[in-house]
Amino acid sequence: RFGLSSRGLGDVYKRQGVAQTGSIHEPVRYVGGESVDPQVHEGRLRYAVGVESRQTLRVNRTHPELADGFGWTYNHASNLCYWNDTFYQQYLSNPVDEHIAPGQTLVVTSKDGRVWSKPTVVFPPYVAPKDVKIPKGSDGYMMHQRMGFYTAPNGRLLVLAFYGHTEEPFKEGGIGRVVREAYKDGTYGPIYFIRYSSHTTVDGMKWNEKNTSYPFYQKSTDKGFVEACNALLADKLMTLQWREEDLGLDGFYKNNLDKSLDIQALSYYHRKDGKVVALWKRSKAALSDDEGLTFSPPVKVPTLTMAGGKQWGQRTDDGRYAIAYNPIEMDEHRFPLTVITGDDGAIFDNMLLVQGEVPPRRFFGRWKDFGPCYVRGIEEGNGNPPGNDLWLSYSMNKEDIWVSRVPTPVRYAVKGNVNDGFDALDLNGSVPDWNVYAPQWAPVTVVNTPKSTGKCLELSDKDPHDYARAIRVFEEGTQIECSLKVQPAQNQSGLLEIDLTDRYGNRPVRVRFDEKGNIIVADGGKEKIVQTYQPAQWYELAFRVNATLAGSFDLSINGKKVLEKAALAEAVKSVERLSLRTGPYRNLPNRKSPNEDPHPPLAGADEPVTRAVFYVDDVLIKHP
């Protein structure tokens, strides 16, 4: 057990300047040399190969029927589980601002992680009994949660959230945690309180059934439901995620963690030796060797750079470990989303990109931080989807909700030639070794090849402020030959940008199918129209690239050379990625973009533009 002796030993280690990795003095350590360049969205990091990122909710204020049915534009704090062969993703929602009433919690579901249902309200805005007084300064009720799901030993799935007063639902502002059961037919059981806040009401009374709006779970006549709730309450690791909202003045959290400790948003996993690694916001970590009854003193891990965004750690299906987080010390700019991996749950290496996109924030709201926020995965015991993937859930700009599938083992390098024809893939299925960024209005999809046999990749886009993107990582090299076929479905709207990039995201080779029917290529610092294009015709682009500091490239289209020894747009030492994007390169917002300056909704934010479609096939990349 970790007690006073470990604290004393910690003082000795501190005096001697020793912090053994994997011990209570340094539970985890990042040993990689990669760090984020704050000047660009991707951070100049390499991609984790094959990550598929899809938007599960795109907010819409003026056409609520296309989104959540309410038109609310603050959405955040998502959670994920897999139960009954179904993904469940939960998130909280407010009309405009963080911590401003009213607030509710919704769930979306999916069978494959690609196509998601419309949101269902599982916990509506709280309506208190009429005679209950609210704290001074509060103007309503909100939802807050650090945990969303619990799969009980008896197979029942519980959905949970926390009701509290605005603007501070914690401690004295808390009311209690609610629970209901998810049924296999897609419906939900009645709402109950599973635990009341241990703090008191304005009148100094304890929270109970008499001053709250839902009954206590023990009043349920469903014995299986009560059994599931009791199992959850007895799980001290799972319920420790609740600590921040209610410090447990009644002794509920039976461990040695001091109530004055500023530890928030617990994530935990078991090492191979059975010890529990606890991770919290702001780089804090601790160990437990008795399933959470006692913990070592939480310490700040100096090699994990982060701010107030969550960090998520877990053991992955390949038997290794991963920690996902935003490696930046800025609360208002939470990008990019990265993952580090290791073999033993203590030492981690290879910081790689999971999500390097930061679309424009369409709607202003208080504390709506830029970038992919509050990442969480599937907690131990809450299901394991088919395949060997790490699934991550997060909000984007605290506005839209996203999910990312990260194949394991997590890797950044690809060896050998690339020969991707897509014919063997499932329609609407995954695209191995391709990194996909797919908003709801700009999806990336495996489809039947138009007016032909076989299959191809479709990038379509009707989003006025976002784009579809597909990236193919290939073996890094200075001399490469790359060819691909592109068929535009139109030539008077939409665009497709094709880049060959180096490991840092620099773009030495740039080609664009523009919205006026032209194919434009960057030759050094100049852009040249090399030819026009027509709808519904295939164009085979073949590149020969010399990616050295004084490098150049040749480009042929349908066998005709249109550029020879064209200058690179920027100097690089090698290339390793092919990028396809249905919108222009972006790097705003950046670290200097004001986060809390009010602004009107972006023009046309809720209206689709004319849909543009580009088909891609027969991607070949080799090193001559």
Coordinates of C-alpha atoms in Angstrom, one line a residue:
R1 CA 0.0 0.0 0.0
F2 CA 1.1 3.6 -0.6
G3 CA 1.2 5.5 2.7
L4 CA 3.4 7.7 4.7
S5 CA 6.5 5.6 4.0
S6 CA 6.2 6.2 0.3
R7 CA 5.9 10.0 1.0
G8 CA 9.0 9.9 3.1
L9 CA 10.8 7.9 0.4
G10 CA 9.7 10.4 -2.1
D11 CA 11.4 13.2 -0.2
V12 CA 14.6 11.2 -0.2
Y13 CA 14.3 10.7 -4.0
K14 CA 13.6 14.4 -4.5
R15 CA 16.7 15.4 -2.5
Q16 CA 18.9 13.1 -4.5
G17 CA 17.4 14.2 -7.8
V18 CA 16.2 10.6 -8.7
A19 CA 12.8 9.8 -10.2
Q20 CA 12.8 6.2 -11.5
T21 CA 10.5 5.8 -14.4
G22 CA 7.6 3.5 -13.6
S23 CA 7.8 4.1 -9.9
I24 CA 5.6 6.3 -7.8
H25 CA 8.0 9.2 -8.4
E26 CA 7.5 9.1 -12.2
P27 CA 4.7 6.8 -13.1
V28 CA 5.0 7.5 -16.9
R29 CA 7.6 9.1 -19.1
Y30 CA 7.7 10.3 -22.7
V31 CA 11.2 9.6 -24.0
G32 CA 10.7 10.7 -27.6
G33 CA 12.4 13.8 -29.1
E34 CA 9.3 14.9 -31.0
S35 CA 7.4 18.0 -29.8
V36 CA 4.8 20.2 -31.3
D37 CA 5.6 23.2 -33.5
P38 CA 2.9 25.7 -32.4
Q39 CA 2.9 27.5 -35.7
V40 CA 1.0 24.9 -37.7
H41 CA -2.1 22.8 -37.0
E42 CA -0.3 19.5 -37.6
G43 CA 2.5 20.5 -35.3
R44 CA 5.1 19.2 -37.9
L45 CA 4.5 15.7 -36.6
R46 CA 4.2 12.5 -38.4
Y47 CA 0.8 10.8 -38.8
A48 CA -0.2 7.7 -37.0
V49 CA -0.8 5.6 -40.1
G50 CA -4.4 4.7 -41.1
V51 CA -6.4 6.9 -38.6
E52 CA -10.0 7.3 -39.7
S53 CA -11.7 10.4 -38.2
R54 CA -15.4 11.0 -38.7
Q55 CA -17.7 13.7 -37.5
T56 CA -20.6 12.2 -35.5
L57 CA -22.5 15.5 -34.9
R58 CA -22.4 18.7 -37.1
V59 CA -24.2 21.4 -35.2
N60 CA -26.8 23.6 -37.1
R61 CA -28.4 26.5 -35.4
T62 CA -31.0 27.4 -38.1
H63 CA -31.8 23.9 -39.3
P64 CA -31.9 21.9 -36.0
E65 CA -33.5 19.0 -37.8
L66 CA -30.2 18.4 -39.6
A67 CA -28.3 18.1 -36.3
D68 CA -29.6 17.5 -32.7
G69 CA -33.2 18.8 -33.2
F70 CA -32.5 21.8 -30.9
G71 CA -30.0 24.0 -32.7
W72 CA -27.6 24.1 -29.7
T73 CA -24.0 24.9 -30.6
Y74 CA -22.0 24.1 -27.5
N75 CA -21.3 20.4 -27.4
H76 CA -18.5 18.8 -25.4
A77 CA -17.3 16.2 -22.9
S78 CA -17.9 13.1 -25.0
N79 CA -17.7 9.5 -23.8
L80 CA -17.6 6.3 -25.7
C81 CA -18.5 2.6 -25.2
Y82 CA -19.2 -0.5 -27.2
W83 CA -22.2 -2.7 -26.2
N84 CA -24.7 -4.9 -27.9
D85 CA -22.5 -4.7 -31.1
T86 CA -23.1 -1.0 -31.1
F87 CA -21.0 2.1 -30.4
Y88 CA -22.6 4.6 -27.9
Q89 CA -21.2 8.1 -27.8
Q90 CA -22.5 10.5 -25.2
Y91 CA -21.9 14.2 -25.0
L92 CA -23.3 17.2 -23.1
S93 CA -24.9 20.2 -24.8
N94 CA -25.8 23.8 -24.0
P95 CA -27.4 26.4 -26.3
V96 CA -24.4 28.6 -26.8
D97 CA -21.9 28.7 -23.9
E98 CA -20.0 26.5 -21.5
H99 CA -21.5 26.3 -18.0
I100 CA -24.6 28.3 -18.9
A101 CA -28.1 26.9 -18.5
P102 CA -29.9 25.0 -19.8
G103 CA -27.9 21.9 -20.3
Q104 CA -28.7 18.4 -21.4
T105 CA -27.0 15.1 -22.4
L106 CA -27.4 13.2 -25.6
V107 CA -26.3 9.9 -27.2
V108 CA -25.6 8.9 -30.7
T109 CA -25.1 5.3 -31.8
S110 CA -23.4 3.5 -34.7
K111 CA -22.9 -0.1 -35.8
D112 CA -19.6 0.5 -37.6
G113 CA -18.3 3.8 -36.3
R114 CA -18.9 5.5 -39.7
V115 CA -22.6 6.0 -39.9
W116 CA -24.1 7.5 -36.8
S117 CA -27.7 8.0 -35.6
K118 CA -29.4 11.3 -34.9
P119 CA -28.9 12.3 -31.3
T120 CA -31.3 11.1 -28.5
V121 CA -31.7 13.1 -25.3
V122 CA -30.9 10.8 -22.4
F123 CA -30.9 13.4 -19.6
P124 CA -33.0 16.5 -20.3
P125 CA -32.6 19.9 -18.8
Y126 CA -33.2 19.7 -15.0
V127 CA -36.4 21.0 -13.6
A128 CA -36.2 21.3 -9.8
P129 CA -39.1 21.0 -7.4
K130 CA -40.7 24.4 -6.9
D131 CA -39.8 24.8 -3.3
V132 CA -36.1 24.1 -3.6
K133 CA -33.8 27.1 -3.2
I134 CA -30.9 27.6 -5.5
P135 CA -27.4 29.0 -4.6
K136 CA -26.8 32.7 -4.9
G137 CA -25.6 33.6 -8.3
S138 CA -27.0 30.5 -10.0
D139 CA -29.5 31.1 -12.8
G140 CA -30.3 27.5 -13.7
Y141 CA -29.0 24.0 -14.1
M142 CA -26.4 22.3 -16.2
M143 CA -24.9 18.9 -16.9
H144 CA -21.4 17.9 -16.2
Q145 CA -19.8 14.5 -16.4
R146 CA -16.4 12.8 -16.4
M147 CA -17.9 9.4 -17.0
G148 CA -20.7 8.4 -19.3
F149 CA -21.1 4.6 -19.4
Y150 CA -20.8 1.5 -17.2
T151 CA -21.2 -2.1 -18.4
A152 CA -22.2 -4.1 -15.4
P153 CA -21.1 -7.6 -14.6
N154 CA -24.7 -8.8 -15.3
G155 CA -24.5 -7.3 -18.8
R156 CA -26.6 -4.2 -18.2
L157 CA -25.5 -0.9 -19.8
L158 CA -25.9 2.1 -17.5
V159 CA -25.7 5.7 -18.9
L160 CA -24.7 8.3 -16.4
A161 CA -24.4 12.1 -16.0
F162 CA -24.2 14.8 -13.3
Y163 CA -26.7 17.6 -12.6
G164 CA -25.5 20.8 -10.9
H165 CA -26.1 24.5 -10.7
T166 CA -24.7 27.0 -13.1
E167 CA -22.0 28.3 -13.3
E168 CA -20.2 26.0 -10.9
P169 CA -21.7 22.5 -10.7
F170 CA -19.0 21.3 -8.3
K171 CA -19.0 20.9 -4.6
E172 CA -21.7 23.2 -3.2
G173 CA -23.1 23.6 -6.7
G174 CA -23.7 19.9 -7.2
I175 CA -27.0 18.1 -7.0
G176 CA -26.2 14.5 -7.9
R177 CA -25.5 11.8 -10.4
V178 CA -28.2 10.3 -12.5
V179 CA -28.4 7.0 -14.1
R180 CA -30.7 5.1 -16.5
E181 CA -30.4 1.9 -18.4
A182 CA -29.9 1.5 -22.2
Y183 CA -32.0 -1.3 -23.6
K184 CA -31.0 -3.5 -26.5
D185 CA -34.0 -2.2 -28.6
G186 CA -32.6 1.4 -28.5
T187 CA -34.8 2.7 -25.8
Y188 CA -33.9 3.8 -22.3
G189 CA -35.3 3.1 -18.8
P190 CA -36.5 5.7 -16.3
I191 CA -34.1 8.2 -14.8
Y192 CA -32.9 7.8 -11.2
F193 CA -30.3 9.4 -9.0
I194 CA -27.6 6.9 -8.2
R195 CA -25.7 9.2 -5.8
Y196 CA -26.6 12.6 -4.3
S197 CA -23.9 15.3 -3.8
S198 CA -22.4 14.9 -0.3
H199 CA -22.5 18.7 0.0
T200 CA -25.7 20.3 1.3
T201 CA -28.4 22.5 -0.1
V202 CA -28.7 26.2 0.4
D203 CA -30.7 25.5 3.6
G204 CA -28.0 23.1 4.9
M205 CA -30.1 20.1 4.2
K206 CA -28.8 16.9 2.6
W207 CA -29.8 16.1 -1.0
N208 CA -32.3 13.3 -1.2
E209 CA -35.5 12.2 -2.9
K210 CA -37.5 15.0 -1.2
N211 CA -35.6 17.9 -2.8
T212 CA -34.7 16.4 -6.2
S213 CA -36.8 15.6 -9.3
Y214 CA -36.0 11.9 -9.8
P215 CA -36.3 8.9 -7.5
F216 CA -33.4 7.1 -5.9
Y217 CA -32.2 4.0 -7.9
Q218 CA -33.1 1.6 -5.1
K219 CA -36.8 2.4 -5.7
S220 CA -36.6 0.6 -9.0
T221 CA -38.5 -2.7 -9.2
D222 CA -36.0 -4.0 -11.8
K223 CA -33.7 -6.1 -9.7
G224 CA -31.2 -6.4 -12.5
F225 CA -30.9 -2.6 -12.8
V226 CA -30.5 -2.2 -9.1
E227 CA -27.8 -5.0 -9.1
A228 CA -26.0 -3.1 -11.9
C229 CA -26.1 0.1 -10.0
N230 CA -24.8 -1.6 -6.8
A231 CA -21.9 -3.1 -8.8
L232 CA -21.0 0.3 -10.1
L233 CA -21.1 1.9 -6.7
A234 CA -18.7 -0.8 -5.4
D235 CA -16.2 -0.2 -8.2
K236 CA -13.9 2.3 -6.6
L237 CA -11.8 2.8 -9.7
M238 CA -14.8 3.5 -12.0
T239 CA -16.5 5.8 -9.5
L240 CA -13.2 7.7 -8.8
Q241 CA -14.0 9.4 -12.1
W242 CA -16.8 11.2 -10.2
R243 CA -14.5 12.7 -7.6
E244 CA -14.1 16.2 -9.1
E245 CA -17.8 16.9 -9.1
D246 CA -18.4 15.7 -5.5
L247 CA -15.4 15.3 -3.2
G248 CA -17.2 12.7 -1.1
L249 CA -17.5 14.4 2.2
D250 CA -19.4 11.3 3.4
G251 CA -16.3 9.1 2.8
F252 CA -17.6 7.5 -0.4
Y253 CA -14.2 7.6 -2.1
K254 CA -12.4 5.3 0.2
N255 CA -8.8 6.0 -0.6
N256 CA -6.0 8.1 0.6
L257 CA -6.3 11.0 -1.9
D258 CA -6.5 14.2 0.0
K259 CA -9.7 16.2 -0.8
S260 CA -7.6 19.3 -1.3
L261 CA -5.7 17.8 -4.3
D262 CA -6.4 19.5 -7.6
I263 CA -6.8 16.3 -9.7
Q264 CA -9.4 16.3 -12.5
A265 CA -10.7 14.0 -15.2
L266 CA -9.3 10.6 -14.2
S267 CA -8.2 8.1 -16.8
Y268 CA -6.7 4.8 -15.7
Y269 CA -5.3 1.6 -17.0
H270 CA -3.7 -1.6 -15.7
R271 CA 0.0 -2.3 -16.3
K272 CA 1.1 -5.8 -17.0
D273 CA 2.2 -6.1 -13.4
G274 CA -1.3 -5.4 -12.2
K275 CA -0.6 -1.9 -10.9
V276 CA -3.1 0.8 -11.9
V277 CA -1.7 3.9 -13.6
A278 CA -3.9 7.0 -12.9
L279 CA -3.8 10.0 -15.2
W280 CA -5.3 13.4 -14.6
K281 CA -5.4 16.8 -16.3
R282 CA -2.3 19.0 -16.4
S283 CA 0.2 16.1 -16.6
K284 CA -0.6 14.5 -13.2
A285 CA -0.2 10.8 -12.5
A286 CA -0.1 8.3 -9.7
L287 CA 0.0 4.5 -9.1
S288 CA -2.1 2.1 -7.1
D289 CA -1.3 -1.5 -6.3
D290 CA -4.7 -2.3 -4.6
E291 CA -7.3 -1.4 -7.3
G292 CA -7.6 2.2 -6.2
L293 CA -8.0 1.7 -2.4
T294 CA -4.8 3.7 -2.0
F295 CA -2.7 5.8 -4.4
S296 CA 0.8 7.1 -4.5
P297 CA 1.0 10.9 -4.1
P298 CA 0.0 12.4 -7.5
V299 CA 2.9 14.0 -9.2
K300 CA 3.3 16.2 -12.3
V301 CA 5.0 14.3 -15.1
P302 CA 7.6 16.7 -16.5
T303 CA 7.8 15.0 -19.9
L304 CA 4.0 15.3 -20.6
T305 CA 3.3 18.8 -21.8
M306 CA -0.4 19.6 -21.5
A307 CA -2.9 22.1 -20.1
G308 CA -6.5 21.7 -19.0
G309 CA -7.5 19.2 -21.8
K310 CA -7.9 15.6 -20.8
Q311 CA -5.3 12.9 -21.3
W312 CA -6.4 9.4 -22.1
G313 CA -4.4 6.3 -21.4
Q314 CA -5.2 2.6 -22.1
R315 CA -3.8 -0.8 -22.9
T316 CA -4.4 -1.4 -26.7
D317 CA -5.4 -4.6 -28.5
D318 CA -1.8 -5.3 -29.5
G319 CA -0.8 -5.6 -25.9
R320 CA 0.9 -2.2 -25.8
Y321 CA -0.1 1.1 -24.3
A322 CA -1.2 4.4 -25.6
I323 CA -1.7 7.9 -24.2
A324 CA -3.6 10.5 -26.2
Y325 CA -3.6 14.2 -25.4
N326 CA -3.0 17.8 -26.6
P327 CA 0.8 18.4 -26.1
I328 CA 0.5 22.2 -25.6
E329 CA 0.4 24.4 -22.5
M330 CA -2.5 26.5 -23.7
D331 CA -6.1 26.1 -22.5
E332 CA -7.6 28.1 -25.3
H333 CA -5.8 26.3 -28.2
R334 CA -6.1 22.6 -27.8
F335 CA -4.4 21.2 -30.9
P336 CA -3.2 18.9 -32.3
L337 CA -4.4 15.7 -30.8
T338 CA -1.6 13.2 -30.5
V339 CA -0.8 9.7 -29.3
I340 CA 2.3 8.3 -27.7
T341 CA 2.8 4.5 -27.3
G342 CA 4.9 2.1 -25.3
D343 CA 5.4 -1.5 -24.4
D344 CA 5.1 -1.5 -20.6
G345 CA 2.7 1.3 -19.7
A346 CA 5.5 3.4 -18.1
I347 CA 7.8 4.4 -21.0
F348 CA 6.3 6.0 -24.1
D349 CA 7.7 7.1 -27.4
N350 CA 6.9 8.3 -30.9
M351 CA 4.5 11.3 -30.6
L352 CA 2.2 11.0 -33.6
L353 CA -0.8 12.8 -35.0
V354 CA -4.3 11.5 -34.5
Q355 CA -6.1 14.7 -35.5
G356 CA -4.2 17.5 -37.1
E357 CA -7.2 19.4 -38.4
V358 CA -8.7 22.5 -36.8
P359 CA -11.7 23.7 -38.8
P360 CA -13.0 27.2 -38.3
R361 CA -15.3 27.6 -35.2
R362 CA -18.6 28.5 -36.8
F363 CA -20.3 29.8 -33.7
F364 CA -18.9 31.8 -30.8
G365 CA -19.4 30.7 -27.3
R366 CA -17.8 31.1 -24.0
W367 CA -14.8 28.9 -23.3
K368 CA -15.1 27.2 -26.7
D369 CA -11.5 26.3 -27.1
F370 CA -10.0 25.7 -30.5
G371 CA -9.2 22.2 -31.7
P372 CA -10.0 18.6 -30.7
C373 CA -10.9 18.8 -27.0
Y374 CA -11.3 16.4 -24.1
V375 CA -10.3 13.1 -25.6
R376 CA -11.6 9.9 -24.2
G377 CA -11.5 6.3 -25.3
I378 CA -13.4 3.2 -24.2
E379 CA -12.9 2.6 -20.5
E380 CA -11.7 -0.9 -19.3
G381 CA -14.8 -3.1 -19.2
N382 CA -16.9 -1.0 -21.4
G383 CA -16.6 -3.1 -24.5
N384 CA -14.1 -3.9 -27.2
P385 CA -15.2 -3.3 -30.8
P386 CA -14.1 -5.7 -33.6
G387 CA -10.6 -5.2 -34.9
N388 CA -7.4 -4.1 -33.3
D389 CA -8.2 -0.4 -33.1
L390 CA -7.9 2.3 -30.5
W391 CA -11.2 4.3 -30.6
L392 CA -11.1 7.9 -29.4
S393 CA -13.9 10.4 -28.8
Y394 CA -13.6 14.2 -28.6
S395 CA -15.3 17.5 -29.4
M396 CA -14.0 19.9 -32.1
N397 CA -13.9 23.5 -31.0
K398 CA -16.4 22.4 -28.3
E399 CA -18.9 22.5 -31.1
D400 CA -19.0 19.3 -33.2
I401 CA -18.5 15.8 -32.0
W402 CA -15.9 13.4 -33.6
V403 CA -14.6 9.9 -33.3
S404 CA -11.2 8.6 -34.5
R405 CA -10.2 5.0 -35.1
V406 CA -6.5 4.4 -34.6
P407 CA -5.2 1.1 -36.0
T408 CA -2.8 -0.8 -33.8
P409 CA 0.1 -1.4 -33.6
V410 CA 0.4 2.4 -33.9
R411 CA 3.1 3.2 -36.5
Y412 CA 4.3 6.1 -38.6
A413 CA 6.6 4.3 -41.2
V414 CA 5.5 2.5 -44.3
K415 CA 7.9 0.2 -46.2
G416 CA 7.8 -0.8 -49.9
N417 CA 5.8 0.4 -52.9
V418 CA 2.2 1.5 -52.7
N419 CA -0.4 0.0 -55.1
D420 CA -3.9 1.0 -54.0
G421 CA -6.7 0.1 -56.3
F422 CA -9.6 0.0 -53.8
D423 CA -11.5 -2.9 -55.6
A424 CA -11.0 -5.4 -52.8
L425 CA -12.4 -3.0 -50.2
D426 CA -16.0 -3.0 -48.8
L427 CA -18.3 -0.3 -49.9
N428 CA -18.5 2.4 -47.3
G429 CA -15.8 0.5 -45.4
S430 CA -12.4 1.4 -44.0
V431 CA -9.4 2.3 -46.3
P432 CA -6.3 0.5 -44.9
D433 CA -3.2 2.7 -44.5
W434 CA -5.1 5.9 -45.5
N435 CA -5.7 8.7 -43.0
V436 CA -9.2 9.9 -43.5
Y437 CA -10.7 13.2 -42.2
A438 CA -14.5 13.1 -42.9
P439 CA -16.9 15.8 -41.7
Q440 CA -20.6 14.9 -42.2
W441 CA -20.9 17.3 -45.1
A442 CA -17.6 16.3 -46.6
P443 CA -17.3 12.5 -46.4
V444 CA -14.6 10.2 -47.7
T445 CA -16.1 6.9 -48.9
V446 CA -15.4 3.7 -50.8
V447 CA -17.9 3.7 -53.7
N448 CA -18.5 1.8 -56.9
T449 CA -16.5 3.3 -59.8
P450 CA -18.9 5.5 -61.8
K451 CA -19.8 4.0 -65.2
S452 CA -17.3 1.2 -64.8
T453 CA -16.5 -1.9 -62.8
G454 CA -14.6 -2.0 -59.5
K455 CA -14.4 0.5 -56.7
C456 CA -12.7 3.8 -56.0
L457 CA -12.4 6.5 -53.3
E458 CA -14.9 9.3 -53.3
L459 CA -14.2 12.7 -51.8
S460 CA -17.3 14.8 -51.7
D461 CA -17.9 18.2 -50.2
K462 CA -20.9 20.5 -49.6
D463 CA -19.5 22.1 -46.4
P464 CA -19.0 25.9 -46.7
H465 CA -16.3 25.9 -44.0
D466 CA -14.6 22.4 -44.0
Y467 CA -13.3 19.9 -46.4
A468 CA -12.8 16.2 -47.0
R469 CA -9.2 14.9 -46.7
A470 CA -7.4 11.7 -47.4
I471 CA -3.7 11.1 -46.8
R472 CA -1.6 8.2 -48.0
V473 CA 1.7 7.8 -46.1
F474 CA 4.4 6.0 -48.1
E475 CA 8.0 5.1 -47.6
E476 CA 10.1 8.2 -47.1
G477 CA 12.5 9.0 -49.9
T478 CA 14.2 11.6 -52.0
Q479 CA 13.4 10.0 -55.4
I480 CA 9.8 8.9 -55.9
E481 CA 7.4 8.2 -58.7
C482 CA 3.8 8.7 -57.9
S483 CA 0.7 8.3 -60.1
L484 CA -3.0 8.5 -59.4
K485 CA -6.2 8.8 -61.4
V486 CA -8.7 11.6 -60.6
Q487 CA -12.2 12.0 -62.0
P488 CA -14.0 15.3 -61.2
A489 CA -17.8 15.1 -61.4
Q490 CA -18.0 18.8 -62.2
N491 CA -15.8 21.6 -63.4
Q492 CA -17.6 24.8 -62.3
S493 CA -17.6 24.4 -58.5
G494 CA -15.5 22.8 -55.8
L495 CA -11.8 22.1 -55.8
L496 CA -9.3 19.3 -55.1
E497 CA -5.8 20.1 -53.9
I498 CA -3.2 17.4 -54.3
D499 CA 0.1 17.7 -52.3
L500 CA 3.2 15.7 -51.9
T501 CA 4.6 16.5 -48.5
D502 CA 7.5 15.7 -46.3
R503 CA 7.4 14.3 -42.8
Y504 CA 6.8 17.8 -41.3
G505 CA 3.9 18.7 -43.6
N506 CA 5.8 21.0 -45.9
R507 CA 4.3 20.9 -49.4
P508 CA 7.0 20.9 -52.1
V509 CA 4.6 19.6 -54.9
R510 CA 1.2 21.2 -55.2
V511 CA -1.5 20.6 -57.8
R512 CA -5.1 21.9 -57.9
F513 CA -8.2 21.1 -59.8
D514 CA -9.9 24.5 -59.3
E515 CA -13.5 25.6 -59.4
K516 CA -13.2 27.0 -63.0
G517 CA -12.1 23.8 -64.7
N518 CA -8.4 24.4 -64.6
I519 CA -5.5 22.1 -63.4
I520 CA -3.0 24.4 -61.8
V521 CA 0.5 23.5 -60.6
A522 CA 2.9 25.4 -58.4
D523 CA 6.3 25.8 -60.2
G524 CA 8.4 27.3 -57.5
G525 CA 6.8 30.5 -56.4
K526 CA 4.5 30.7 -59.4
E527 CA 1.3 28.9 -60.3
K528 CA 0.7 27.7 -63.8
I529 CA -2.4 26.5 -65.6
V530 CA -1.2 23.4 -67.3
Q531 CA -4.6 22.4 -68.9
T532 CA -8.3 22.4 -68.4
Y533 CA -10.4 19.4 -67.2
Q534 CA -13.9 18.1 -68.0
P535 CA -16.5 16.4 -65.8
A536 CA -16.8 12.7 -65.7
Q537 CA -13.3 12.1 -67.3
W538 CA -10.3 10.3 -65.7
Y539 CA -7.1 12.2 -65.5
E540 CA -4.0 10.2 -64.7
L541 CA -1.4 12.4 -62.9
A542 CA 2.2 11.0 -62.9
F543 CA 4.9 12.7 -60.8
R544 CA 8.7 12.1 -60.8
V545 CA 10.0 13.9 -57.8
N546 CA 13.6 14.7 -56.8
A547 CA 13.0 15.8 -53.2
T548 CA 16.4 17.2 -52.4
L549 CA 17.3 20.7 -51.3
A550 CA 17.8 21.8 -54.9
G551 CA 15.1 19.4 -56.1
S552 CA 12.5 19.5 -58.9
F553 CA 9.7 17.4 -60.3
D554 CA 8.1 16.4 -63.6
L555 CA 4.4 16.0 -64.1
S556 CA 2.6 14.2 -66.9
I557 CA -1.2 14.1 -67.4
N558 CA -2.7 11.2 -69.3
G559 CA 0.7 10.4 -70.7
K560 CA 1.6 14.0 -71.8
K561 CA 4.4 15.8 -70.0
V562 CA 3.1 19.2 -68.9
L563 CA 6.0 20.2 -66.6
E564 CA 9.6 19.2 -66.6
K565 CA 12.1 20.0 -63.9
A566 CA 9.6 22.3 -62.2
A567 CA 10.9 23.9 -59.0
L568 CA 9.7 22.7 -55.7
A569 CA 7.3 25.1 -53.9
E570 CA 9.5 24.8 -50.8
A571 CA 12.8 23.2 -50.0
V572 CA 12.6 19.7 -48.4
K573 CA 15.0 16.8 -47.8
S574 CA 12.5 14.0 -48.6
V575 CA 8.8 13.3 -49.1
E576 CA 6.5 10.7 -47.4
R577 CA 2.9 11.6 -47.8
L578 CA 0.3 12.1 -50.6
S579 CA -2.5 14.5 -49.5
L580 CA -5.9 15.0 -51.2
R581 CA -8.1 17.8 -49.9
T582 CA -11.3 19.3 -51.1
G583 CA -10.5 22.8 -49.8
P584 CA -7.5 25.1 -49.6
Y585 CA -4.7 24.7 -47.1
R586 CA -5.5 26.3 -43.8
N587 CA -3.6 27.4 -40.7
L588 CA -6.3 29.5 -38.9
P589 CA -7.1 29.7 -36.1
N590 CA -3.6 29.9 -34.9
R591 CA -2.1 30.4 -31.4
K592 CA -2.6 34.1 -31.7
S593 CA -6.3 33.9 -32.8
P594 CA -8.5 35.5 -30.1
N595 CA -10.6 32.8 -28.4
E596 CA -13.0 34.9 -26.3
D597 CA -13.7 37.8 -28.7
P598 CA -17.4 37.5 -29.6
H599 CA -18.2 37.2 -33.3
P600 CA -21.3 36.5 -35.4
P601 CA -21.8 33.0 -36.9
L602 CA -19.7 32.4 -40.0
A603 CA -21.4 33.3 -43.2
G604 CA -23.6 30.5 -44.5
A605 CA -22.5 28.2 -41.6
D606 CA -25.8 26.2 -41.6
E607 CA -26.3 26.0 -45.4
P608 CA -24.7 23.5 -47.7
V609 CA -22.9 24.7 -50.8
T610 CA -23.1 23.1 -54.2
R611 CA -21.8 19.5 -53.7
A612 CA -18.5 18.8 -55.4
V613 CA -17.3 15.2 -56.0
F614 CA -13.9 13.8 -56.9
Y615 CA -13.1 10.2 -57.5
V616 CA -9.6 8.8 -56.9
D617 CA -8.3 5.5 -58.1
D618 CA -5.1 3.5 -58.9
V619 CA -2.6 5.2 -56.5
L620 CA 0.9 3.9 -57.3
I621 CA 4.0 5.1 -55.5
K622 CA 7.5 3.6 -55.8
H623 CA 11.1 4.5 -55.3
P624 CA 13.0 4.0 -58.6

